[in-house]
């Protein structure tokens, strides 16, 4: 077992258990997916707002649309946080932007590197993905809850061939050791603060980390691809692109940046 994982477990037990805003931390040596584990805890009424599950490895980590998320042991922060939203339902989209901003702030604080955010919620270093975020809603009666899944590559020295051109770890970008516990200690307060901000403030911060506006992008939606210029973020979190002189708002899509100004 990785040494630094013991530090995370000890810290979670000793000091992390009751943080200022009431986050509780559960550490797991290995699990299929922290999102699925937390969902089950919530269904069993064993998880409250602020319950944070962290695993040293995931054997079935997942991304959007059923994609797999590589989560090797000792290499990253693989975690899920349960929140009971304080924002009204039409503003819930802001939580995924809040999570991305919190991750960017924590990375910056830990490594002094300034990450870049790419719509909808990738965190990039050296134009490669170092973190993916997956939000899922769960509902009791009319009450929505949100599971915020965050996967950050911290110590990998290499990635499987299929990811080697697009993925990066903090340690690779920083060219120096990065400690998961230190990153976690910076991330928790950043999550607490961004999740209690209003949606306008979150989007302003998100845009300060985003450099894709003005760039040509490929927008992948189901079976179609559109080449367009990314022009901005709509107040409801949609990506505004310009294609043949027309402005279009895009929601569920993947975006590849083609060319920067
Ligand atoms: C995401 O999906 O980026 C969301 C990933 C969320 C992972 C966290 S880990 C903790 C929590 N528990 C879970 O089970 N999930 C969450 P998407 O945008 O669909 O990107 C997925 C794609 O990223 C894959 O198809 C791969 O191409 C690529 N990928 C997989 N693993 C990666 C990694 N470790 N680093 C960078 N890219 C990766």
Tab-separated table of C-alpha atoms and ligand atoms in Angstrom:
chain	number	residue	atom	x	y	z
A	1	UNK	CA	0.000	0.000	0.000
A	2	UNK	CA	1.257	3.428	-0.930
A	3	UNK	CA	2.750	5.407	1.936
A	4	UNK	CA	0.992	8.582	1.025
A	5	UNK	CA	-2.370	6.768	1.135
A	6	UNK	CA	-1.741	5.993	4.835
A	7	UNK	CA	-1.210	9.735	5.388
A	8	UNK	CA	-4.578	10.455	3.750
A	9	UNK	CA	-6.303	7.826	5.894
A	10	UNK	CA	-4.697	9.098	9.118
A	11	UNK	CA	-5.515	12.709	8.326
A	12	UNK	CA	-9.096	11.843	7.391
A	13	UNK	CA	-9.539	10.052	10.707
A	14	UNK	CA	-7.808	12.587	12.892
A	15	UNK	CA	-8.654	15.961	11.483
A	16	UNK	CA	-10.667	15.534	8.358
A	17	UNK	CA	-13.643	13.948	10.016
A	18	UNK	CA	-15.311	17.172	10.958
A	19	UNK	CA	-14.207	20.115	8.905
A	20	UNK	CA	-15.672	23.543	9.345
A	21	UNK	CA	-18.568	23.142	6.942
A	22	UNK	CA	-19.332	19.647	8.226
A	23	UNK	CA	-17.642	17.513	5.551
A	24	UNK	CA	-17.077	13.923	6.643
A	25	UNK	CA	-14.509	11.758	4.886
A	26	UNK	CA	-14.662	8.035	4.144
A	27	UNK	CA	-11.484	6.437	2.783
A	28	UNK	CA	-11.569	3.161	0.845
A	29	UNK	CA	-8.520	1.189	-0.277
A	30	UNK	CA	-10.326	0.001	-3.433
A	31	UNK	CA	-13.824	0.349	-4.839
A	32	UNK	CA	-15.595	0.020	-8.204
A	33	UNK	CA	-16.586	3.676	-8.427
A	34	UNK	CA	-16.711	6.270	-5.630
A	35	UNK	CA	-19.803	7.814	-7.302
A	36	UNK	CA	-21.629	4.469	-7.216
A	37	UNK	CA	-20.503	3.761	-3.639
A	38	UNK	CA	-21.727	7.166	-2.448
A	39	UNK	CA	-25.003	6.733	-4.346
A	40	UNK	CA	-25.612	3.488	-2.462
A	41	UNK	CA	-24.753	5.098	0.890
A	42	UNK	CA	-27.221	7.893	0.081
A	43	UNK	CA	-29.922	5.341	-0.877
A	44	UNK	CA	-29.318	3.561	2.451
A	45	UNK	CA	-29.675	6.947	4.204
A	46	UNK	CA	-26.109	6.667	5.500
A	47	UNK	CA	-24.712	9.775	3.807
A	48	UNK	CA	-25.368	13.421	4.575
A	49	UNK	CA	-24.542	16.676	2.833
A	50	UNK	CA	-20.761	16.979	2.817
A	51	UNK	CA	-20.019	13.247	2.790
A	52	UNK	CA	-16.777	12.763	0.851
A	53	UNK	CA	-15.645	9.316	-0.318
A	54	UNK	CA	-12.029	8.898	-1.441
A	55	UNK	CA	-10.506	5.709	-2.835
A	56	UNK	CA	-6.882	4.784	-3.449
A	57	UNK	CA	-7.996	2.993	-6.613
A	58	UNK	CA	-11.198	2.450	-8.598
A	59	UNK	CA	-11.723	-0.756	-10.530
A	60	UNK	CA	-14.694	0.611	-12.506
A	61	UNK	CA	-14.170	4.385	-12.420
A	62	UNK	CA	-16.558	6.027	-14.858
A	63	UNK	CA	-16.723	9.112	-17.006
A	64	UNK	CA	-19.697	10.570	-18.874
A	65	UNK	CA	-21.807	8.442	-21.223
A	66	UNK	CA	-20.568	5.181	-19.723
A	67	UNK	CA	-16.919	5.859	-20.550
A	68	UNK	CA	-14.212	4.390	-18.330
A	69	UNK	CA	-12.009	6.485	-16.037
A	70	UNK	CA	-8.480	5.131	-15.418
A	71	UNK	CA	-7.889	5.223	-11.653
A	72	UNK	CA	-4.748	3.248	-10.785
A	73	UNK	CA	-3.708	2.707	-7.142
A	74	UNK	CA	-1.624	5.380	-5.466
A	75	UNK	CA	-1.817	7.681	-8.477
A	76	UNK	CA	-4.639	10.121	-7.994
A	77	UNK	CA	-7.446	11.624	-5.990
A	78	UNK	CA	-10.493	9.576	-6.931
A	79	UNK	CA	-13.357	11.009	-4.944
A	80	UNK	CA	-17.050	11.839	-4.722
A	81	UNK	CA	-18.846	14.452	-2.651
A	82	UNK	CA	-22.534	14.488	-1.753
A	83	UNK	CA	-24.220	17.876	-1.691
A	84	UNK	CA	-27.724	19.036	-0.941
A	85	UNK	CA	-27.939	22.001	-3.277
A	86	UNK	CA	-28.585	25.437	-1.870
A	87	UNK	CA	-28.954	26.919	-5.375
A	88	UNK	CA	-32.384	26.671	-7.078
A	89	UNK	CA	-32.736	23.799	-9.618
A	90	UNK	CA	-32.294	26.074	-12.648
A	91	UNK	CA	-28.843	26.980	-11.311
A	92	UNK	CA	-27.623	23.454	-10.522
A	93	UNK	CA	-25.515	23.447	-13.686
A	94	UNK	CA	-23.210	25.841	-11.780
A	95	UNK	CA	-22.024	23.070	-9.456
A	96	UNK	CA	-19.978	21.354	-12.145
A	97	UNK	CA	-18.302	24.696	-12.938
A	98	UNK	CA	-17.772	25.254	-9.179
A	99	UNK	CA	-16.060	21.855	-8.905
A	100	UNK	CA	-13.779	22.642	-11.861
A	101	UNK	CA	-12.848	26.037	-10.368
A	102	UNK	CA	-12.136	24.437	-6.973
A	103	UNK	CA	-9.866	21.838	-8.596
A	104	UNK	CA	-8.060	24.536	-10.599
A	105	UNK	CA	-7.536	26.638	-7.459
A	106	UNK	CA	-6.259	23.651	-5.460
A	107	UNK	CA	-3.842	22.632	-8.240
A	108	UNK	CA	-2.585	26.191	-8.494
A	109	UNK	CA	-2.099	26.436	-4.744
A	110	UNK	CA	-0.324	23.069	-4.570
A	111	UNK	CA	1.939	23.303	-7.637
A	112	UNK	CA	1.954	27.009	-8.638
A	113	UNK	CA	0.948	25.837	-12.133
A	114	UNK	CA	-2.078	27.615	-13.595
A	115	UNK	CA	-4.475	25.048	-15.063
A	116	UNK	CA	-6.793	25.783	-17.936
A	117	UNK	CA	-10.495	24.914	-17.894
A	118	UNK	CA	-12.189	23.519	-20.972
A	119	UNK	CA	-15.952	23.349	-21.428
A	120	UNK	CA	-17.845	21.532	-20.099
A	121	UNK	CA	-15.619	20.573	-17.156
A	122	UNK	CA	-12.163	19.318	-18.014
A	123	UNK	CA	-9.145	20.615	-16.161
A	124	UNK	CA	-6.044	20.807	-18.365
A	125	UNK	CA	-2.327	21.224	-17.820
A	126	UNK	CA	-0.056	21.593	-20.864
A	127	UNK	CA	-3.281	21.221	-22.945
A	128	UNK	CA	-3.834	17.683	-21.639
A	129	UNK	CA	-6.480	16.459	-19.240
A	130	UNK	CA	-5.385	16.124	-15.610
A	131	UNK	CA	-8.862	15.968	-14.094
A	132	UNK	CA	-12.347	14.873	-15.076
A	133	UNK	CA	-15.555	15.779	-13.270
A	134	UNK	CA	-18.807	13.832	-13.316
A	135	UNK	CA	-21.948	15.155	-11.643
A	136	UNK	CA	-24.923	12.904	-11.053
A	137	UNK	CA	-28.283	13.872	-9.545
A	138	UNK	CA	-30.196	11.631	-7.203
A	139	UNK	CA	-33.662	12.488	-5.952
A	140	UNK	CA	-35.852	11.680	-2.966
A	141	UNK	CA	-39.423	12.846	-3.542
A	142	UNK	CA	-38.940	16.304	-4.954
A	143	UNK	CA	-35.585	16.882	-3.270
A	144	UNK	CA	-32.595	16.742	-5.576
A	145	UNK	CA	-29.147	15.831	-4.276
A	146	UNK	CA	-25.954	15.940	-6.294
A	147	UNK	CA	-22.990	13.587	-6.347
A	148	UNK	CA	-19.871	15.393	-7.512
A	149	UNK	CA	-17.284	12.931	-8.823
A	150	UNK	CA	-13.744	14.234	-9.230
A	151	UNK	CA	-10.759	12.335	-10.603
A	152	UNK	CA	-7.358	14.055	-10.512
A	153	UNK	CA	-4.215	12.448	-11.951
A	154	UNK	CA	-1.473	13.185	-9.439
A	155	UNK	CA	1.547	10.894	-9.623
A	156	UNK	CA	1.337	8.867	-12.859
A	157	UNK	CA	4.615	8.703	-14.772
A	158	UNK	CA	2.887	7.353	-17.874
A	159	UNK	CA	-0.567	6.475	-19.219
A	160	UNK	CA	-1.923	3.590	-21.278
A	161	UNK	CA	-1.328	4.094	-25.028
A	162	UNK	CA	-4.920	5.166	-25.679
A	163	UNK	CA	-4.524	8.107	-23.269
A	164	UNK	CA	-0.885	9.029	-23.689
A	165	UNK	CA	-1.563	11.941	-26.086
A	166	UNK	CA	-4.411	13.429	-24.086
A	167	UNK	CA	-3.819	12.717	-20.375
A	168	UNK	CA	-1.305	14.148	-17.929
A	169	UNK	CA	-0.627	13.961	-14.200
A	170	UNK	CA	0.197	16.889	-11.938
A	171	UNK	CA	3.604	15.399	-11.285
A	172	UNK	CA	4.375	15.166	-15.016
A	173	UNK	CA	3.362	18.790	-15.568
A	174	UNK	CA	5.126	20.039	-12.446
A	175	UNK	CA	8.256	17.911	-12.958
A	176	UNK	CA	8.446	17.544	-9.171
A	177	UNK	CA	6.738	15.383	-6.535
A	178	UNK	CA	3.139	16.278	-5.712
A	179	UNK	CA	1.529	14.905	-2.552
A	180	UNK	CA	-2.078	13.789	-2.691
A	181	UNK	CA	-2.714	14.783	0.928
A	182	UNK	CA	-1.516	18.326	0.335
A	183	UNK	CA	-3.703	18.576	-2.755
A	184	UNK	CA	-6.684	17.245	-0.792
A	185	UNK	CA	-6.063	19.715	2.033
A	186	UNK	CA	-6.172	22.536	-0.504
A	187	UNK	CA	-9.106	21.089	-2.421
A	188	UNK	CA	-11.573	20.678	0.461
A	189	UNK	CA	-11.712	24.378	1.456
A	190	UNK	CA	-11.819	25.336	-2.248
A	191	UNK	CA	-14.850	23.068	-2.751
A	192	UNK	CA	-16.525	24.444	0.368
A	193	UNK	CA	-16.027	28.008	-0.735
A	194	UNK	CA	-17.033	27.562	-4.393
A	195	UNK	CA	-20.092	25.456	-3.565
A	196	UNK	CA	-21.385	28.270	-1.410
A	197	UNK	CA	-20.856	30.961	-4.069
A	198	UNK	CA	-23.624	32.192	-6.362
A	199	UNK	CA	-23.728	30.978	-9.951
A	200	UNK	CA	-22.711	34.322	-11.500
A	201	UNK	CA	-19.581	34.492	-9.365
A	202	UNK	CA	-18.717	30.862	-10.218
A	203	UNK	CA	-19.031	31.452	-13.979
A	204	UNK	CA	-16.852	34.575	-13.777
A	205	UNK	CA	-14.125	32.611	-11.967
A	206	UNK	CA	-14.488	29.691	-14.409
A	207	UNK	CA	-13.991	32.034	-17.368
A	208	UNK	CA	-10.837	33.447	-15.797
A	209	UNK	CA	-9.295	29.949	-16.173
A	210	UNK	CA	-10.702	29.347	-19.670
A	211	UNK	CA	-8.668	30.162	-22.766
A	212	UNK	CA	-10.795	28.456	-25.419
A	213	UNK	CA	-12.875	31.470	-26.433
A	214	UNK	CA	-11.881	32.743	-29.843
A	215	UNK	CA	-10.489	29.314	-30.765
A	216	UNK	CA	-11.796	27.031	-33.509
A	217	UNK	CA	-13.323	23.924	-31.982
A	218	UNK	CA	-14.860	20.648	-33.099
A	219	UNK	CA	-18.137	20.028	-31.309
A	220	UNK	CA	-19.080	16.345	-31.079
A	221	UNK	CA	-22.762	15.663	-30.398
A	222	UNK	CA	-24.098	12.124	-30.708
A	223	UNK	CA	-23.214	11.221	-34.311
A	224	UNK	CA	-22.475	14.704	-35.625
A	225	UNK	CA	-19.396	16.927	-35.619
A	226	UNK	CA	-19.544	20.679	-36.135
A	227	UNK	CA	-16.546	22.921	-36.760
A	228	UNK	CA	-17.162	26.283	-35.107
A	229	UNK	CA	-15.623	29.144	-33.187
A	230	UNK	CA	-16.068	29.073	-29.406
A	231	UNK	CA	-17.297	32.532	-28.478
A	232	UNK	CA	-18.381	32.396	-24.855
A	233	UNK	CA	-20.327	30.919	-22.008
A	234	UNK	CA	-24.091	31.446	-21.771
A	235	UNK	CA	-25.513	32.438	-18.346
A	236	UNK	CA	-27.094	28.955	-18.141
A	237	UNK	CA	-23.729	27.210	-18.607
A	238	UNK	CA	-24.168	26.384	-22.316
A	239	UNK	CA	-21.248	26.885	-24.685
A	240	UNK	CA	-21.903	29.550	-27.316
A	241	UNK	CA	-20.299	28.784	-30.680
A	242	UNK	CA	-20.411	30.561	-34.022
A	243	UNK	CA	-20.923	28.536	-37.165
A	244	UNK	CA	-21.425	30.110	-40.618
A	245	UNK	CA	-22.299	33.443	-39.008
A	246	UNK	CA	-24.901	31.928	-36.678
A	247	UNK	CA	-24.574	31.731	-32.899
A	248	UNK	CA	-25.589	28.397	-31.403
A	249	UNK	CA	-25.774	27.253	-27.788
A	250	UNK	CA	-24.417	23.795	-27.142
A	251	UNK	CA	-25.199	21.656	-24.088
A	252	UNK	CA	-24.435	17.918	-24.009
A	253	UNK	CA	-21.316	17.657	-26.137
A	254	UNK	CA	-17.594	17.001	-26.242
A	255	UNK	CA	-15.368	19.737	-27.530
A	256	UNK	CA	-11.910	19.512	-29.049
A	257	UNK	CA	-9.904	22.717	-29.392
A	258	UNK	CA	-8.489	22.974	-32.937
A	259	UNK	CA	-6.658	26.216	-33.240
A	260	UNK	CA	-5.969	29.024	-30.849
A	261	UNK	CA	-5.633	32.685	-31.728
B	1	LIG	C1	-14.932	12.642	-17.253
B	1	LIG	O1	-15.666	11.984	-18.194
B	1	LIG	O2	-13.977	13.327	-17.487
B	1	LIG	C2	-15.400	12.416	-15.829
B	1	LIG	C3	-14.456	11.565	-15.027
B	1	LIG	C4	-14.870	11.482	-13.586
B	1	LIG	C5	-14.022	10.528	-12.816
B	1	LIG	C6	-14.325	10.547	-11.341
B	1	LIG	S1	-13.159	9.646	-10.415
B	1	LIG	C7	-14.156	9.711	-9.015
B	1	LIG	C8	-15.595	9.569	-9.464
B	1	LIG	N1	-15.995	8.186	-9.503
B	1	LIG	C9	-16.221	7.759	-10.756
B	1	LIG	O3	-16.545	6.595	-11.079
B	1	LIG	N2	-16.046	8.785	-11.616
B	1	LIG	C10	-15.690	10.012	-10.929
B	1	LIG	P1	-15.479	12.171	-19.779
B	1	LIG	O4	-15.489	13.621	-20.127
B	1	LIG	O5	-16.511	11.287	-20.375
B	1	LIG	O6	-14.045	11.624	-20.067
B	1	LIG	C11	-13.765	10.252	-20.088
B	1	LIG	C12	-12.619	10.025	-21.070
B	1	LIG	O7	-11.408	10.555	-20.512
B	1	LIG	C13	-12.330	8.559	-21.338
B	1	LIG	O8	-13.117	8.064	-22.398
B	1	LIG	C14	-10.845	8.583	-21.700
B	1	LIG	O9	-10.674	8.965	-23.050
B	1	LIG	C15	-10.314	9.727	-20.851
B	1	LIG	N3	-9.701	9.251	-19.603
B	1	LIG	C16	-9.968	8.130	-18.891
B	1	LIG	N4	-9.237	8.083	-17.781
B	1	LIG	C17	-8.463	9.202	-17.769
B	1	LIG	C18	-7.510	9.727	-16.875
B	1	LIG	N5	-7.163	9.130	-15.726
B	1	LIG	N6	-6.942	10.917	-17.206
B	1	LIG	C19	-7.251	11.580	-18.345
B	1	LIG	N7	-8.150	11.113	-19.235
B	1	LIG	C20	-8.765	9.946	-18.942
